Amino acid sequence: MRRVALLAAGLSIMAQAALAADLRPPPPPPVKAPPPPVYLFTWTGCYVGGHGGGLWLTKDFTATTVVGVPIAATNLGSHDASSWIAGVQAGCNYQFAGGFVIGIQGDYAWTKANGSHVDPFGLGTILSSDTKSLGSVTGRLGYGWDRFLLYFKGGWAWEKDDYTWNVVPALPGAVLTANETRTGWTVGIGGEYAFLDWLTGFVEYDYYDFGTKNLPFTFAPVTLVNIDIHERKSVVKGGLNFKFGPSPVVARY
């Protein structure tokens, strides 16, 4: 009888343990780790840098006065010139509405674009030009696909030129001279890529139009002739910028 009671008690304890095990809540599911953060480059910030490339220009010459006396516009011919170009630039950008970027930039470059031609009248006189520098202040508008930026630019430009007119080729001293710092406008298109958060590189094409300017050509202090000079210029350049500003931002999911 005692054995039966002990057996019944044991079975009762086992049943209660099994029932308690069934009533325990299941273990919580494993927690999935969040995806690693994705950082998006921002073009907002300021920069300084340098550039180099090539320059091509065309100058047209038209005489308008001789010794102060107006004459019928007389075509004196034209010439082309090309040279290297090297300079510096600085500016600031602001990125908004996703990928749109606006900015302002100033640049200044040195060059040595010399050109000359013989007058069209068969007299053998030689007109020469020497473009020494080129600068601009422009606004920029573009769109950035993360680290690549396509942009357009336009604004005000200026350059420095020297001129000579050897009116008697056999006499090296018989030279009329003129010089100017002329202004005009420029437009351009370029692409820029951010290799690092603080270092970008760009390639750009710019067109310049300096219109027509009238210059006095002098011998000593005396103005002997006034000449209208019309100029257009193209520049292809590439360079690097060192960027300062916000770090890349975390993308939102």
Short mmCIF file of N, CA, C and O in Angstrom, two decimals, residues 52 71 76 104 132 226 252:
data_model
loop_
_atom_site.label_atom_id
_atom_site.label_comp_id
_atom_site.label_asym_id
_atom_site.label_seq_id
_atom_site.Cartn_x
_atom_site.Cartn_y
_atom_site.Cartn_z
N GLY A 52 45.14 74.14 -63.97
CA GLY A 52 46.00 74.34 -65.12
C GLY A 52 45.30 73.85 -66.37
O GLY A 52 44.36 73.05 -66.30
N ILE A 71 38.37 108.19 -89.12
CA ILE A 71 38.44 107.65 -90.48
C ILE A 71 37.38 106.56 -90.61
O ILE A 71 36.79 106.11 -89.61
N LEU A 76 42.22 95.96 -90.03
CA LEU A 76 43.67 95.75 -89.96
C LEU A 76 44.03 94.27 -89.80
O LEU A 76 45.18 93.95 -89.53
N ILE A 104 29.33 80.33 -55.43
CA ILE A 104 30.03 81.47 -56.00
C ILE A 104 31.52 81.16 -56.00
O ILE A 104 32.01 80.49 -55.08
N LYS A 132 48.41 88.36 -70.65
CA LYS A 132 49.24 87.99 -69.50
C LYS A 132 48.47 87.32 -68.37
O LYS A 132 49.04 86.53 -67.61
N ASN A 226 43.89 105.11 -83.15
CA ASN A 226 42.99 104.38 -82.26
C ASN A 226 42.47 103.15 -82.99
O ASN A 226 42.07 103.24 -84.16
N ARG A 252 18.85 58.69 -44.46
CA ARG A 252 17.66 58.25 -43.76
C ARG A 252 17.02 57.10 -44.53
O ARG A 252 16.91 57.13 -45.75
#
